[in-house]
Short mmCIF file of C-alpha atoms and ligand atoms in Angstrom, two decimals:
data_model
loop_
_atom_site.label_atom_id
_atom_site.label_comp_id
_atom_site.label_asym_id
_atom_site.label_seq_id
_atom_site.Cartn_x
_atom_site.Cartn_y
_atom_site.Cartn_z
CA MET A 1249 33.67 63.72 -61.84
CA THR A 1250 34.41 67.31 -61.19
CA PHE A 1251 37.29 68.38 -61.47
CA THR A 1252 39.23 71.75 -61.00
CA ALA A 1253 41.93 73.07 -63.01
CA ILE A 1254 44.32 74.85 -60.33
CA LEU A 1255 46.57 77.20 -63.09
CA SER A 1256 49.92 77.69 -61.16
CA ALA A 1257 52.02 80.96 -62.78
CA LEU A 1258 55.41 79.24 -61.45
CA ALA A 1259 57.45 76.74 -60.04
CA GLU A 1260 57.50 78.09 -56.86
CA GLU A 1261 54.14 78.44 -55.86
CA GLN A 1262 53.11 74.65 -57.95
CA GLN A 1263 56.42 72.96 -55.38
CA GLY A 1264 53.86 72.70 -52.13
CA LEU A 1265 50.55 72.15 -54.19
CA LEU A 1266 52.51 69.31 -55.23
CA GLU A 1267 54.04 68.03 -52.13
CA LEU A 1268 50.29 67.09 -50.65
CA LEU A 1269 49.04 65.34 -53.86
CA GLN A 1270 47.10 62.12 -53.05
CA GLN A 1271 47.63 59.64 -55.74
CA PRO A 1272 49.16 61.96 -57.96
CA GLN A 1273 50.02 60.88 -61.95
CA LYS A 1274 52.36 62.81 -64.09
CA ILE A 1275 50.99 63.08 -67.41
CA ASN A 1276 52.74 65.11 -70.49
CA HIS A 1277 50.81 66.43 -73.52
CA ALA A 1278 51.13 69.38 -75.30
CA GLY A 1279 54.58 69.61 -74.17
CA ARG A 1280 53.54 70.42 -70.43
CA ASP A 1281 53.35 68.02 -67.79
CA PHE A 1282 49.89 68.06 -65.76
CA TRP A 1283 49.83 66.79 -62.20
CA GLN A 1284 46.29 64.93 -61.73
CA GLY A 1285 44.57 63.38 -58.44
CA SER A 1286 43.63 64.69 -55.02
CA LEU A 1287 43.89 67.68 -53.15
CA TYR A 1288 41.72 67.85 -49.61
CA GLY A 1289 39.43 65.23 -51.08
CA GLN A 1290 39.00 67.26 -54.06
CA PRO A 1291 39.65 66.20 -57.15
CA VAL A 1292 42.62 68.24 -59.67
CA VAL A 1293 44.87 69.22 -62.80
CA LEU A 1294 47.76 70.77 -61.84
CA ALA A 1295 49.37 72.99 -64.33
CA LEU A 1296 51.65 75.54 -65.06
CA SER A 1297 50.36 77.99 -66.89
CA ARG A 1298 53.82 78.86 -68.54
CA ILE A 1299 54.94 82.56 -69.33
CA GLY A 1300 52.69 85.13 -71.87
CA LYS A 1301 48.95 84.74 -72.68
CA VAL A 1302 49.30 82.12 -76.19
CA ALA A 1303 51.77 79.92 -73.46
CA ALA A 1304 48.52 80.31 -70.59
CA ALA A 1305 45.72 79.37 -73.09
CA THR A 1306 47.81 76.77 -75.00
CA THR A 1307 47.65 75.72 -71.29
CA ALA A 1308 43.64 76.33 -70.88
CA THR A 1309 43.14 74.72 -73.15
CA ALA A 1310 44.77 71.52 -72.81
CA LEU A 1311 42.74 71.52 -69.19
CA ILE A 1312 39.11 71.94 -70.79
CA GLU A 1313 39.61 68.85 -74.32
CA ARG A 1314 42.15 66.92 -72.16
CA PHE A 1315 42.33 66.52 -68.46
CA LYS A 1316 38.13 67.81 -68.66
CA VAL A 1317 38.31 70.11 -66.08
CA SER A 1318 35.15 72.01 -65.42
CA ARG A 1319 36.26 75.04 -63.47
CA ILE A 1320 39.87 77.13 -63.75
CA VAL A 1321 41.56 78.68 -60.64
CA PHE A 1322 44.21 80.85 -61.51
CA THR A 1323 47.08 81.27 -58.69
CA GLY A 1324 49.77 83.97 -59.96
CA VAL A 1325 51.75 86.61 -59.08
CA ALA A 1326 51.47 90.13 -60.31
CA GLY A 1327 52.54 94.38 -60.49
CA GLY A 1328 50.23 96.83 -58.95
CA LEU A 1329 48.78 99.44 -61.36
CA GLY A 1330 45.89 101.15 -59.73
CA ALA A 1331 46.92 103.43 -56.52
CA GLY A 1332 46.78 101.91 -53.48
CA VAL A 1333 47.72 98.88 -54.30
CA ARG A 1334 51.12 97.63 -52.84
CA VAL A 1335 53.72 94.91 -53.00
CA GLY A 1336 52.08 91.60 -50.21
CA ASP A 1337 48.19 92.84 -51.64
CA VAL A 1338 46.24 90.38 -52.91
CA VAL A 1339 43.84 91.42 -55.56
CA VAL A 1340 40.61 88.49 -56.60
CA ALA A 1341 40.19 89.66 -60.18
CA THR A 1342 36.18 90.08 -61.66
CA GLU A 1343 37.83 90.87 -65.39
CA PHE A 1344 40.42 91.26 -66.97
CA VAL A 1345 41.66 93.17 -70.20
CA GLN A 1346 44.20 93.03 -72.85
CA HIS A 1347 46.31 95.95 -71.98
CA ASP A 1348 47.87 95.22 -76.15
CA LEU A 1349 45.82 94.73 -77.88
CA ASP A 1350 45.14 96.79 -79.85
CA ALA A 1351 43.10 96.97 -83.63
CA SER A 1352 42.46 100.69 -84.09
CA PRO A 1353 40.40 102.05 -85.95
CA ILE A 1354 38.88 99.09 -87.24
CA PHE A 1355 37.99 98.31 -83.83
CA PRO A 1356 37.84 100.30 -80.47
CA ARG A 1357 41.02 100.59 -79.15
CA TYR A 1358 41.27 97.33 -76.22
CA GLU A 1359 37.98 95.69 -78.06
CA VAL A 1360 38.67 92.19 -78.45
CA PRO A 1361 37.34 92.18 -82.26
CA LEU A 1362 34.76 89.89 -83.09
CA TYR A 1363 33.70 89.63 -79.58
CA GLY A 1364 32.52 93.22 -79.27
CA GLN A 1365 33.73 93.34 -75.60
CA SER A 1366 37.57 94.05 -74.05
CA ARG A 1367 36.55 92.10 -70.57
CA PHE A 1368 36.21 88.92 -69.93
CA ALA A 1369 34.39 88.58 -66.78
CA CYS A 1370 35.20 85.92 -64.64
CA ASP A 1371 32.33 83.12 -62.55
CA ALA A 1372 31.23 85.69 -59.60
CA ALA A 1373 30.19 82.77 -58.01
CA LEU A 1374 33.93 81.07 -58.01
CA SER A 1375 35.12 84.35 -57.56
CA ALA A 1376 33.33 84.69 -55.21
CA LEU A 1377 34.86 81.58 -52.78
CA LEU A 1378 38.19 83.09 -53.84
CA LEU A 1379 37.52 86.42 -52.55
CA ALA A 1380 36.16 84.32 -48.82
CA ALA A 1381 39.39 82.16 -49.25
CA GLY A 1382 41.41 85.46 -49.71
CA ARG A 1383 40.03 86.42 -46.50
CA ALA A 1384 40.79 83.65 -44.49
CA SER A 1385 44.26 82.84 -45.70
CA LEU A 1386 45.48 86.46 -45.14
CA GLN A 1387 43.75 87.01 -41.67
CA GLY A 1388 45.42 82.70 -40.72
CA LEU A 1389 48.72 84.75 -41.96
CA ALA A 1390 48.67 86.67 -39.24
CA LEU A 1391 49.90 89.51 -41.50
CA SER A 1392 50.73 92.79 -41.69
CA PRO A 1393 47.51 95.31 -41.03
CA THR A 1394 47.78 97.10 -43.95
CA VAL A 1395 47.56 94.12 -46.09
CA THR A 1396 44.39 94.71 -48.42
CA LEU A 1397 42.41 92.14 -50.24
CA HIS A 1398 41.70 94.21 -53.12
CA HIS A 1399 38.89 93.17 -55.89
CA GLY A 1400 39.20 94.46 -59.51
CA LEU A 1401 40.05 94.73 -62.89
CA ILE A 1402 42.99 93.00 -63.99
CA ALA A 1403 45.40 94.06 -66.73
CA SER A 1404 47.34 91.06 -69.04
CA GLY A 1405 50.19 91.68 -72.08
CA ASP A 1406 53.27 89.97 -73.30
CA ARG A 1407 55.50 92.19 -71.94
CA PHE A 1408 56.84 93.01 -67.71
CA VAL A 1409 55.80 96.43 -66.88
CA SER A 1410 59.31 97.58 -65.28
CA GLY A 1411 59.47 101.53 -64.92
CA ALA A 1412 57.81 104.04 -63.03
CA GLN A 1413 56.36 106.08 -66.71
CA GLU A 1414 55.82 102.78 -68.12
CA ALA A 1415 53.25 101.71 -65.90
CA GLN A 1416 51.57 104.99 -66.01
CA ALA A 1417 51.63 105.23 -69.48
CA LEU A 1418 49.61 101.91 -69.16
CA ARG A 1419 47.53 102.97 -66.34
CA GLU A 1420 46.23 106.15 -67.90
CA SER A 1421 45.25 104.93 -71.53
CA LEU A 1422 42.89 101.77 -70.04
CA GLN A 1423 41.36 104.63 -67.64
CA ASP A 1424 40.84 106.96 -70.63
CA GLN A 1425 38.59 103.91 -71.50
CA GLY A 1426 37.33 103.27 -69.06
CA HIS A 1427 39.39 100.76 -67.73
CA ALA A 1428 40.34 101.45 -63.32
CA VAL A 1429 43.11 98.63 -63.90
CA LEU A 1430 44.69 97.33 -59.85
CA ALA A 1431 47.20 95.11 -61.36
CA VAL A 1432 49.43 94.04 -64.32
CA GLU A 1433 50.45 90.66 -65.20
CA MET A 1434 50.77 88.79 -68.61
CA GLU A 1435 48.20 85.40 -68.86
CA GLY A 1436 44.69 85.82 -67.27
CA ALA A 1437 43.01 87.63 -70.27
CA ALA A 1438 44.53 84.98 -72.09
CA VAL A 1439 43.20 82.07 -70.20
CA ALA A 1440 39.64 84.58 -69.20
CA GLN A 1441 39.42 84.17 -72.99
CA VAL A 1442 38.98 80.97 -73.66
CA CYS A 1443 36.91 79.97 -70.92
CA PHE A 1444 34.41 82.15 -72.21
CA ASP A 1445 34.51 80.50 -75.30
CA TYR A 1446 34.13 76.69 -73.19
CA GLY A 1447 31.71 78.30 -71.24
CA LEU A 1448 33.89 77.22 -67.85
CA PRO A 1449 33.64 78.87 -64.44
CA PHE A 1450 37.17 80.97 -64.08
CA ALA A 1451 38.37 82.53 -60.60
CA ALA A 1452 42.22 84.04 -60.75
CA VAL A 1453 43.85 85.31 -57.93
CA ARG A 1454 47.67 87.61 -57.98
CA THR A 1455 49.84 88.95 -54.96
CA ILE A 1456 51.73 91.70 -56.19
CA SER A 1457 54.85 91.09 -56.03
CA ASP A 1458 55.88 94.32 -56.93
CA ARG A 1459 55.05 97.98 -58.65
CA ALA A 1460 55.36 97.54 -62.29
CA ASP A 1461 57.65 100.09 -61.76
CA ASP A 1462 61.96 100.69 -61.68
CA GLN A 1463 62.29 98.70 -58.56
CA ALA A 1464 60.24 95.83 -60.16
CA HIS A 1465 63.08 93.31 -61.60
CA VAL A 1466 64.70 93.61 -57.99
CA ASP A 1467 61.50 93.23 -55.88
CA PHE A 1468 60.05 90.21 -57.92
CA PRO A 1469 61.84 87.51 -57.40
CA VAL A 1470 62.61 87.92 -53.53
CA PHE A 1471 58.57 88.08 -53.52
CA VAL A 1472 57.60 84.83 -55.65
CA ARG A 1473 60.51 83.15 -53.44
CA ASP A 1474 58.74 84.17 -49.51
CA VAL A 1475 55.52 84.93 -49.70
CA ALA A 1476 54.20 83.87 -53.00
CA SER A 1477 54.10 80.58 -52.27
CA LEU A 1478 52.52 80.39 -48.83
CA TYR A 1479 49.85 83.06 -49.61
CA ALA A 1480 48.97 81.06 -53.07
CA GLN A 1481 48.53 77.46 -50.81
CA ALA A 1482 46.39 78.89 -47.95
CA MET A 1483 44.28 80.07 -50.50
CA VAL A 1484 43.91 76.99 -52.56
CA ARG A 1485 43.53 74.86 -49.59
CA GLN A 1486 40.71 77.13 -48.17
CA LEU A 1487 38.60 77.05 -51.49
CA LEU A 1488 39.32 74.10 -51.96
CA GLN A 1489 37.71 72.44 -48.48
CA SER A 1490 34.59 75.54 -49.70
CA LEU A 1491 34.11 74.09 -52.92
N1 SAH B 208 62.21 85.78 -64.75
C1 SAH B 208 61.13 85.97 -64.23
C2 SAH B 208 60.09 86.28 -65.26
C3 SAH B 208 58.55 86.24 -64.96
S1 SAH B 208 57.74 87.10 -65.36
C4 SAH B 208 60.92 83.54 -63.96
O1 SAH B 208 60.30 82.94 -64.40
O2 SAH B 208 60.50 84.04 -62.20
C5 SAH B 208 57.14 87.41 -63.98
C6 SAH B 208 55.60 87.06 -63.79
O3 SAH B 208 54.29 87.36 -63.36
C7 SAH B 208 54.57 86.30 -65.41
O4 SAH B 208 54.19 85.56 -65.03
C8 SAH B 208 53.39 87.97 -64.70
O5 SAH B 208 52.25 87.47 -64.64
C9 SAH B 208 54.04 87.74 -62.89
N2 SAH B 208 53.99 89.68 -63.04
C10 SAH B 208 54.59 90.23 -61.83
N3 SAH B 208 54.72 91.50 -62.23
C11 SAH B 208 55.13 91.71 -63.45
C12 SAH B 208 54.92 92.84 -63.85
N4 SAH B 208 55.02 94.25 -63.01
N5 SAH B 208 54.35 92.99 -65.82
C13 SAH B 208 53.87 91.85 -66.31
N6 SAH B 208 54.00 90.47 -65.25
C14 SAH B 208 54.08 90.63 -64.37
#
C-alpha cells in the first residue's frame, strides 16, 4: 500500500487532520506519536516533525523505516525573507538550503559536507500537485486577492529568526552565494536531505506567519492560531484528493 506521510510542524495544524482521520491508530515510536489511518480515502500516517533539524530528521527517518511511507508532505509556517513574501502568503518549496551550515574553508559555505551540494530538491511531480492544491485552496478560502502563492527556495536552520537586521544579513549572505530564498524555517532542509538519502519523493508548503523581523514573535502565535491550520487542512484535502 502507498502510504503518504503528512508531517505537520505544529499541533494546531495536525489537530484538524486528526479529527478527520478514519480508523485512527496511534503508535508511539522514538518518543513520538504517529497516527495511521485513512484521510479522504488515502492511507496516511500523520506525524509532528517537532522543532529543529535534528528532530525533523528523526521523525522523517522513523516514517520511512518504521512506517514504510512512500512519500512525505510537509505543511507548516515560516518567516518571509524574500522581497514581496508577506504574512499570509504561501510558499511551495522547490528546494531547501541549510542557512546555518558552514564548514568553510574546508567546504564551500552552505555546502553539506560529502554531498557536494548545498541544496536539496523537492520532487517535481509531487510539488506540482501541492502547488495546484495550494492554488485551489486559496481560491476556495476566498482570501484577499493580495495573498500570493510563491514557488521557490526555502532556507532552514536551528534558529527562530526574529530581527529585521538578522533577517537582512541572512538574506544577503545566502544571496551572495547564489541562493535567493523566499522564506526561513527550522525543519524542511533536514527532511529534504533524509528523503534524498532514501530516494523518497518530498514536497513542502509553508504559510508565512511573520517577516522574521522585530515583530515576528508577536505575529507568529496569532497567525498560527487564526490562519495556518485552516490553510494546512484545505491544502492537505486538495492534495490527497488529487493523488
Ligand atoms: N513557541 C513556538 C515555537 C515555534 S518555533 C511554538 O512551539 O509554538 C517556530 C516554528 O515555525 C518552527 O517550526 C519554524 O519552522 C517555523 N517558523 C516560523 N517563523 C519562523 C522564523 N521567523 N524563523 C524560523 N522559523 C520560523
